[in-house]
Tab-separated table of C-alpha atoms in Angstrom:
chain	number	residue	atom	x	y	z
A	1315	UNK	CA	157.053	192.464	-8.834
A	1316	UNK	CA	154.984	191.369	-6.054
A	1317	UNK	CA	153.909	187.742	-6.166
A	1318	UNK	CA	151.815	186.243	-8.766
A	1319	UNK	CA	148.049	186.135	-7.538
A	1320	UNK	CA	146.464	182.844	-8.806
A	1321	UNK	CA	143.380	183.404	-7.557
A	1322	UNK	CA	143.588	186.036	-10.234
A	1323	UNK	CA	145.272	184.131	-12.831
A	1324	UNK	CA	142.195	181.382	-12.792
A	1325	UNK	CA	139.729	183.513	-13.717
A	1326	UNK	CA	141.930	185.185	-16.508
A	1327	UNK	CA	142.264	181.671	-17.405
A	1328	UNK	CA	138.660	180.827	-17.019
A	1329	UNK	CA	137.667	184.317	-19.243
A	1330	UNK	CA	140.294	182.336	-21.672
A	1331	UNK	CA	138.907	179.742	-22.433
A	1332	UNK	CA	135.175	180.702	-22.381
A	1333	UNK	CA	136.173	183.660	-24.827
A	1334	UNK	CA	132.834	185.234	-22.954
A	1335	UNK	CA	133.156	187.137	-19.583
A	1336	UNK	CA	129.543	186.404	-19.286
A	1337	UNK	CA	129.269	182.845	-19.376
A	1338	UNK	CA	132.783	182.598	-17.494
A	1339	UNK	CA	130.878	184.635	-14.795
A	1340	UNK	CA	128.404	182.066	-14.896
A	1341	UNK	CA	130.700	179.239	-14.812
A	1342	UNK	CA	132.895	180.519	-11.719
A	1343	UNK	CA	129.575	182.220	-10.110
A	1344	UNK	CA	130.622	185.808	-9.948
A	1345	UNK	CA	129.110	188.691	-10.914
A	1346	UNK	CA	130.584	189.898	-14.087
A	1347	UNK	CA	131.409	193.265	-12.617
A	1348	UNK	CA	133.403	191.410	-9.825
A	1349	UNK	CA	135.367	189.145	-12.909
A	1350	UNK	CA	136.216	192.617	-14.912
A	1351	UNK	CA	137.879	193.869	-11.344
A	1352	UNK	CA	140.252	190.819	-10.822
A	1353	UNK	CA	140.995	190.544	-14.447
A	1354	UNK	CA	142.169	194.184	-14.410
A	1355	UNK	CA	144.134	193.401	-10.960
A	1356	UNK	CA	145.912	191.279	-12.717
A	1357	UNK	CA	146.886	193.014	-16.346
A	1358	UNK	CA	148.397	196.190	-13.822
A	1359	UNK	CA	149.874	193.839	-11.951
A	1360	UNK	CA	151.874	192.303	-15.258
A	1361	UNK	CA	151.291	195.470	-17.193
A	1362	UNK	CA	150.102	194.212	-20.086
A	1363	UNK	CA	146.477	194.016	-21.754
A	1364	UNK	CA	145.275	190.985	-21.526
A	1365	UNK	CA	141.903	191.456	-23.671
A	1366	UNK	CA	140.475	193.163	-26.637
A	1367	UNK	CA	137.095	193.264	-26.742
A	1368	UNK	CA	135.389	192.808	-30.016
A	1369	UNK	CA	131.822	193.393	-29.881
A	1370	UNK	CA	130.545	190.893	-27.100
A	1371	UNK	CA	133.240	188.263	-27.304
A	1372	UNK	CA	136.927	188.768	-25.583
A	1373	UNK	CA	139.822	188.319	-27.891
A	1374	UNK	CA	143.737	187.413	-25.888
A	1375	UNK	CA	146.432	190.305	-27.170
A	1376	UNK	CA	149.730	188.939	-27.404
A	1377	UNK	CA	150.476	189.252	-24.099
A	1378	UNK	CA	147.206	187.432	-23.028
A	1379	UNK	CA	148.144	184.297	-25.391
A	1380	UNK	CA	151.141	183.956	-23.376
A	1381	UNK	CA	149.733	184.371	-20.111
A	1382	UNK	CA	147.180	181.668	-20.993
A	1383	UNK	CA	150.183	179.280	-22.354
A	1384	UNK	CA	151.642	180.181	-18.733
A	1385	UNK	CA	148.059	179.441	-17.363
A	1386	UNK	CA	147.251	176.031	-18.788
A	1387	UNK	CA	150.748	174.126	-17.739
A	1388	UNK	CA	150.555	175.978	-14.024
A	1389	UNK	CA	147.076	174.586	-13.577
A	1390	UNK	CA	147.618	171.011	-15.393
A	1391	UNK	CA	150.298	170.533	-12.877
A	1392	UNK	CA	148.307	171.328	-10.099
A	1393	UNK	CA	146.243	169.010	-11.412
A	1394	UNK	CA	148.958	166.475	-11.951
A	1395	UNK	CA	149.979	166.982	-8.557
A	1396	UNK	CA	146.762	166.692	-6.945
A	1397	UNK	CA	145.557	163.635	-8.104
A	1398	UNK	CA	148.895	161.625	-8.089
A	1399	UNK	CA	149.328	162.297	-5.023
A	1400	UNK	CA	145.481	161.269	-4.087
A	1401	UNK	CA	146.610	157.719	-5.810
A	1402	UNK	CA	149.968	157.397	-4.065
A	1403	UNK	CA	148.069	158.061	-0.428
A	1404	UNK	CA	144.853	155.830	-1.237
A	1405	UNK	CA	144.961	152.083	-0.778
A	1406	UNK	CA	142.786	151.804	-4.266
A	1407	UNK	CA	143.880	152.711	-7.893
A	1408	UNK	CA	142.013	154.893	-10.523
A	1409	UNK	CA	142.939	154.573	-14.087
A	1410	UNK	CA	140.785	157.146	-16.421
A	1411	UNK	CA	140.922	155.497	-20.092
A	1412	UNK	CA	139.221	157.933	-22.492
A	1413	UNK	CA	138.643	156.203	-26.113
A	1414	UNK	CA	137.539	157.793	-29.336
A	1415	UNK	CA	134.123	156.786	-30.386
A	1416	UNK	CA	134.857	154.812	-33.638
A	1417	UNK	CA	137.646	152.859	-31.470
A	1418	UNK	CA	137.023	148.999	-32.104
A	1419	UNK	CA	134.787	148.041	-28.666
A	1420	UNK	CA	136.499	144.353	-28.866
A	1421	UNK	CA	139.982	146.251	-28.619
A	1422	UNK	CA	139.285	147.992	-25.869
A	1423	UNK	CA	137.982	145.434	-23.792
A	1424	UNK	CA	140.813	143.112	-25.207
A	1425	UNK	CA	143.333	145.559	-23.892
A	1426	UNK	CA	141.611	146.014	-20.074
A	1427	UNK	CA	140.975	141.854	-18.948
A	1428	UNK	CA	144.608	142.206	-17.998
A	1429	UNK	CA	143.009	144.744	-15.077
A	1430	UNK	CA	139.078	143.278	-15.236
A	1431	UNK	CA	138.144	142.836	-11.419
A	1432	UNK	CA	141.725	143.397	-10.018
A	1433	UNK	CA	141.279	144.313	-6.327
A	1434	UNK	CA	141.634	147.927	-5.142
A	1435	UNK	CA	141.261	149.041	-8.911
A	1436	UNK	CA	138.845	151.140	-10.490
A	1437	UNK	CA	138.643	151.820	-14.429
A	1438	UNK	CA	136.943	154.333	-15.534
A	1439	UNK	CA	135.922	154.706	-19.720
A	1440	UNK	CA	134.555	157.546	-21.978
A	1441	UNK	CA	134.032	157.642	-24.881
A	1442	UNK	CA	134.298	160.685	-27.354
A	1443	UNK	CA	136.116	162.836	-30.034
A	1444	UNK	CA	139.493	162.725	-29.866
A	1445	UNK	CA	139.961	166.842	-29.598
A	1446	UNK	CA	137.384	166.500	-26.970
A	1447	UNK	CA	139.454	163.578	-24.761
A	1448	UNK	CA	142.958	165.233	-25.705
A	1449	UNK	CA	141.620	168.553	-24.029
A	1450	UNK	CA	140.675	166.296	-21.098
A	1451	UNK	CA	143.738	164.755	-21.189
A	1452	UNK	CA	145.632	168.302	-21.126
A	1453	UNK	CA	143.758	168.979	-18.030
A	1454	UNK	CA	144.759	165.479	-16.606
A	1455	UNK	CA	141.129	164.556	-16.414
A	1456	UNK	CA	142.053	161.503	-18.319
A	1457	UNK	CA	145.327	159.251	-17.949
A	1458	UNK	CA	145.530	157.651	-21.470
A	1459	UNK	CA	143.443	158.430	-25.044
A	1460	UNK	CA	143.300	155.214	-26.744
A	1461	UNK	CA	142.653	156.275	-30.502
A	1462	UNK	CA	142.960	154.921	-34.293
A	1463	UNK	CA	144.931	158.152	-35.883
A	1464	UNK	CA	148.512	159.160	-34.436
A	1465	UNK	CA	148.784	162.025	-32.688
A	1466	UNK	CA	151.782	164.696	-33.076
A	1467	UNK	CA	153.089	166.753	-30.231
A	1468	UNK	CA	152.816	170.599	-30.993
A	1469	UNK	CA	153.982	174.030	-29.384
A	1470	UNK	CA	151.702	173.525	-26.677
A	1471	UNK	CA	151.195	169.874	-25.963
A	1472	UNK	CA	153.842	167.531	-25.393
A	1473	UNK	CA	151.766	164.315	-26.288
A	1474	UNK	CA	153.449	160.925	-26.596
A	1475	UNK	CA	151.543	158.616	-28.857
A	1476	UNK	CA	152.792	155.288	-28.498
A	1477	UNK	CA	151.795	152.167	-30.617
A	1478	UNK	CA	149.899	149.363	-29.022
A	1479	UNK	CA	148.370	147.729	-32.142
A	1480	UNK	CA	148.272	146.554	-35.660
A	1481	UNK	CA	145.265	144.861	-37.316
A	1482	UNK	CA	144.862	143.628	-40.942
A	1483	UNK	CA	141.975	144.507	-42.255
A	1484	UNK	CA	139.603	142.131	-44.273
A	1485	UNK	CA	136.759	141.911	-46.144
A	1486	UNK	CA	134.208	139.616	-43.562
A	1487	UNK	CA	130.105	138.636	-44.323
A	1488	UNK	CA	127.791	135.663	-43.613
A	1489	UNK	CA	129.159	132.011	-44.734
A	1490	UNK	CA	127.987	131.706	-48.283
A	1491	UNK	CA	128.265	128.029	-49.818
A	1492	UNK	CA	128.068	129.622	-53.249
A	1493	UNK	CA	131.218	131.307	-52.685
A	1494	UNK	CA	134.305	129.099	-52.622
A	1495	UNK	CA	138.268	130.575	-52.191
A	1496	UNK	CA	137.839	134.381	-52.574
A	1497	UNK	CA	139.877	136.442	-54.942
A	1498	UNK	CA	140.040	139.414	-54.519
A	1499	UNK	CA	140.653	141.178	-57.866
A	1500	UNK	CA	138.209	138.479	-59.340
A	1501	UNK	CA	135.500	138.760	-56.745
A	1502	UNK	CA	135.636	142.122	-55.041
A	1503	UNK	CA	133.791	143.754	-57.295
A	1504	UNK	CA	131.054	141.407	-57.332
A	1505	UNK	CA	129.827	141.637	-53.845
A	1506	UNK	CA	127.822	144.653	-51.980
A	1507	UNK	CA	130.315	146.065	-49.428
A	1508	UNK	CA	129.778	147.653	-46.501
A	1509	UNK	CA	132.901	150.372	-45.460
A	1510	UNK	CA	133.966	152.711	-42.813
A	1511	UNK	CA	133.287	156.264	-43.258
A	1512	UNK	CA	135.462	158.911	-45.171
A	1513	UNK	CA	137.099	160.208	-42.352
A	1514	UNK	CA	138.581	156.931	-41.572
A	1515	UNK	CA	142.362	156.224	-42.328
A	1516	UNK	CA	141.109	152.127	-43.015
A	1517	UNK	CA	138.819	153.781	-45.629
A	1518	UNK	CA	141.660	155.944	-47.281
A	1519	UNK	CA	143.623	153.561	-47.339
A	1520	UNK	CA	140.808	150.749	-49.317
A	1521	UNK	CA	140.794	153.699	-51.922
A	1522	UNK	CA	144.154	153.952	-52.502
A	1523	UNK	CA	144.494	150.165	-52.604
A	1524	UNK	CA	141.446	150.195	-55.289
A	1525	UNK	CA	142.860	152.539	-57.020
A	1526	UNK	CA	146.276	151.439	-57.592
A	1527	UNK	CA	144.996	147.834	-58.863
A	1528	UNK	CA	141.685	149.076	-60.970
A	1529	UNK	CA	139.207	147.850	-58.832
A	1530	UNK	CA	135.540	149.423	-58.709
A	1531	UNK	CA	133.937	147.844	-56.245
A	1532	UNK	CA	129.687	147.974	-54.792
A	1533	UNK	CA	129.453	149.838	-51.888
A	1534	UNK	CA	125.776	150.207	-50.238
A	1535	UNK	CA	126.580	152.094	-47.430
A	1536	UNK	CA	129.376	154.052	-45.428
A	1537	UNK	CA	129.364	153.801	-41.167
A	1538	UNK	CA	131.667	155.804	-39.371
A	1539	UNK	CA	130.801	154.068	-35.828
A	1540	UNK	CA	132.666	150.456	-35.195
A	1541	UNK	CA	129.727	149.347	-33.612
A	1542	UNK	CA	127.072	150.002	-35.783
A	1543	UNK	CA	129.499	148.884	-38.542
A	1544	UNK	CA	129.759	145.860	-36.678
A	1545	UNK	CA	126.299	145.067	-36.049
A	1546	UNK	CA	125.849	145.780	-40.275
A	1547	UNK	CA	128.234	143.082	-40.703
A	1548	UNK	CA	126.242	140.461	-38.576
A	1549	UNK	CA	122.897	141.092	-40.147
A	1550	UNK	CA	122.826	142.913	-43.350
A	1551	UNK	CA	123.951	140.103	-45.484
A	1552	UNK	CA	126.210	142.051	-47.119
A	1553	UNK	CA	130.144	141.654	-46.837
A	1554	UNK	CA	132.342	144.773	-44.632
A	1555	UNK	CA	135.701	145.950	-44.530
A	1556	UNK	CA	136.712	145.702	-41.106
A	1557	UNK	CA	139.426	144.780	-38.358
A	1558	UNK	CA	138.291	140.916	-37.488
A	1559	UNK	CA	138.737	142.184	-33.928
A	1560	UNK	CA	135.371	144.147	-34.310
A	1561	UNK	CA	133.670	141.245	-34.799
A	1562	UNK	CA	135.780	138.469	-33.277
A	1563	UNK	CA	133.165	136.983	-31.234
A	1564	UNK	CA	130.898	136.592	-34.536
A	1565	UNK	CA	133.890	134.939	-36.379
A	1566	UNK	CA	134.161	132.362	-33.518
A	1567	UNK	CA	130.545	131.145	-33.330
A	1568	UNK	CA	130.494	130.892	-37.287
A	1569	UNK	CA	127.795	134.159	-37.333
A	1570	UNK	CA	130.641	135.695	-39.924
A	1571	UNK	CA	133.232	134.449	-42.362
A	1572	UNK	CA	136.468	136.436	-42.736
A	1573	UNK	CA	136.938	135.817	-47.021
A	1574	UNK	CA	140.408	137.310	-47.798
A	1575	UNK	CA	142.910	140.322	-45.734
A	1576	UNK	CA	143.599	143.268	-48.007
A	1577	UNK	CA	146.981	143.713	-48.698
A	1578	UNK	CA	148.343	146.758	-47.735
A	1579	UNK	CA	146.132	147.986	-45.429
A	1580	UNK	CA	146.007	147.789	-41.898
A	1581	UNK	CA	144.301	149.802	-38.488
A	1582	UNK	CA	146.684	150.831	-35.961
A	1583	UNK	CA	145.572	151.160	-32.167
A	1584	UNK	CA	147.574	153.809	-30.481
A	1585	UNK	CA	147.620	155.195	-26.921
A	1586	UNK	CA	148.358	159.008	-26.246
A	1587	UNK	CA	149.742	160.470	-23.183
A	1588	UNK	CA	151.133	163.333	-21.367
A	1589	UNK	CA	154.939	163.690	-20.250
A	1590	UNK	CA	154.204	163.117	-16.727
A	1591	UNK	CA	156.355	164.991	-13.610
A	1592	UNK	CA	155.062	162.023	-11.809
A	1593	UNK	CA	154.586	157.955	-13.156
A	1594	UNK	CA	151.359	156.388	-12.630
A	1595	UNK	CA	152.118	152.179	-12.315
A	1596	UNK	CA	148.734	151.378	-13.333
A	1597	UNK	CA	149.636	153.277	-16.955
A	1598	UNK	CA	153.079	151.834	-17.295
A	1599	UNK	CA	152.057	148.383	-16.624
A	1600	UNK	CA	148.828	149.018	-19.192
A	1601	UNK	CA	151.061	150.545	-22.031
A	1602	UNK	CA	154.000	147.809	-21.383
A	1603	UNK	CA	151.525	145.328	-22.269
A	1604	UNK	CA	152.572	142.758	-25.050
A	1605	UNK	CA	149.727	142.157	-27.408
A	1606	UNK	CA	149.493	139.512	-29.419
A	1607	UNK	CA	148.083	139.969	-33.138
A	1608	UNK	CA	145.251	137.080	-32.924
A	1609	UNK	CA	142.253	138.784	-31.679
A	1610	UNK	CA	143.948	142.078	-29.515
């Protein structure tokens, strides 16, 4: 066989992914006719079909699902390779943090005054859904996910999802002189609560907690984002179920009042990674970090 074209293979990839040869044109800017010609270079050169078409959208055959599996760990090494070695050579340090949006904002910056103005060191932060920063991450567009949910490694991802975290989570509002030692089987259901959304593991686990001890208690609304959930607790008047790290700065200046910890339930703060070929210091020392449980 003569030797693997990957000029070729990157726009097989590229067709891959887009699942369009139109907008993959677009993308690579190439005239589709021009795309169709390399693709087919490359499926007589491995003598396989690559693609079924089904009415305008591309569909991988077998063969074309493993090419692609070939595809994405040849080009996330290049990747890999590329900018490790750009951070060995260079005097200054990058360390791309991606973070899922509902990820506590106190945590985060918690975790990174370790590395807050540290000569030669620049941190950059985005912020999004955790399929969309674990696709980043495959690419090695990102370093580390920080995220609330543990993630499992599969066929084609070899993630490592490593605990940094745990935080109790309690029921928190404005200082009320009315209300003297909290109970919570007494009280709870007495007060208008504020929770995180039903997607959130904090929130299953509140349900099974109220379940399992007969409690029915008020809630007037449901916030999936930490820092609206946050900013609900500081001004609504109304108590929320929350990490106190979310609102730590609140609970020292006497804004908030944390009333009781729920038993049993708790938010974990984990950090997802690839198995590297190469190490990146700046990772290791932020994962080998030792944080305490009063306000990380």
């Amino acid at each position: 066989m003569r030797r693997l074209n990957f000029h070729h293979l990157h726009y097989f990839w590229a067709v891959a992914k887009e699942g369009n040869l139109t907008r993959a044109a677009e993308a690579l800017h190439v005239s589709q006719s021009a795309l169709s010609t390399q693709i087919r270079v490359l499926e007589d050169q491995l003598g396989h079909t690559l693609f079924i078409r089904t009415g305008r959208s591309l569909r991988l055959t077998e063969a074309g699902q493993l090419v692609l599996d070939y595809a994405e760990t040849i080009f996330a090494l290049g990747s890999e390779l590329q900018t490790t070695l750009q951070h060995t050579l260079q005097a200054s340090q990058t360390l791309r943090i991606g973070a899922v949006a509902t990820l506590s904002r106190n945590f985060q910056e918690n975790l990174l005054r370790p590395f807050l103005g540290r000569e030669g060191l620049r941190i950059t932060l985005e912020s999004g859904s955790l399929d969309e920063l674990l696709e980043r991450l495959a690419l090695h567009k990102l370093d580390v996910v920080l995220t609330n949910k543990a993630v499992s490694a599969d066929s084609q991802r070899t993630w490592q999802c490593r605990l940094l975290d745990r935080q109790a989570v309690c029921l928190i509002g404005p200082p009320r002189q009315e209300i003297g030692l909290f109970d919570l089987h007494r009280d709870l259901q007495q007060v208008r609560l504020i929770v995180p959304g039903r997607s959130s593991d904090v929130r299953s686990q509140f349900e099974v907690y109220c379940n399992s001890h007969g409690l029915r208690p008020i809630i007037c609304a449901e916030v999936d984002d930490m820092a609206m959930l946050r900013l609900l607790a500081r001004d609504s008047g109304d108590m929320a179920l929350l990490p106190a790290v979310v609102v730590q700065d609140e609970l020292r200046s006497g804004a908030l009042q944390l009333y009781a910890e729920v038993p049993e339930i708790s938010e974990q703060f984990y950090a997802v990674t690839l198995q590297r070929q190469f190490s990146l210091r700046i990772l290791d020392e932020l994962l080998s970090q030792s944080l305490s449980q009063d306000g990380k």
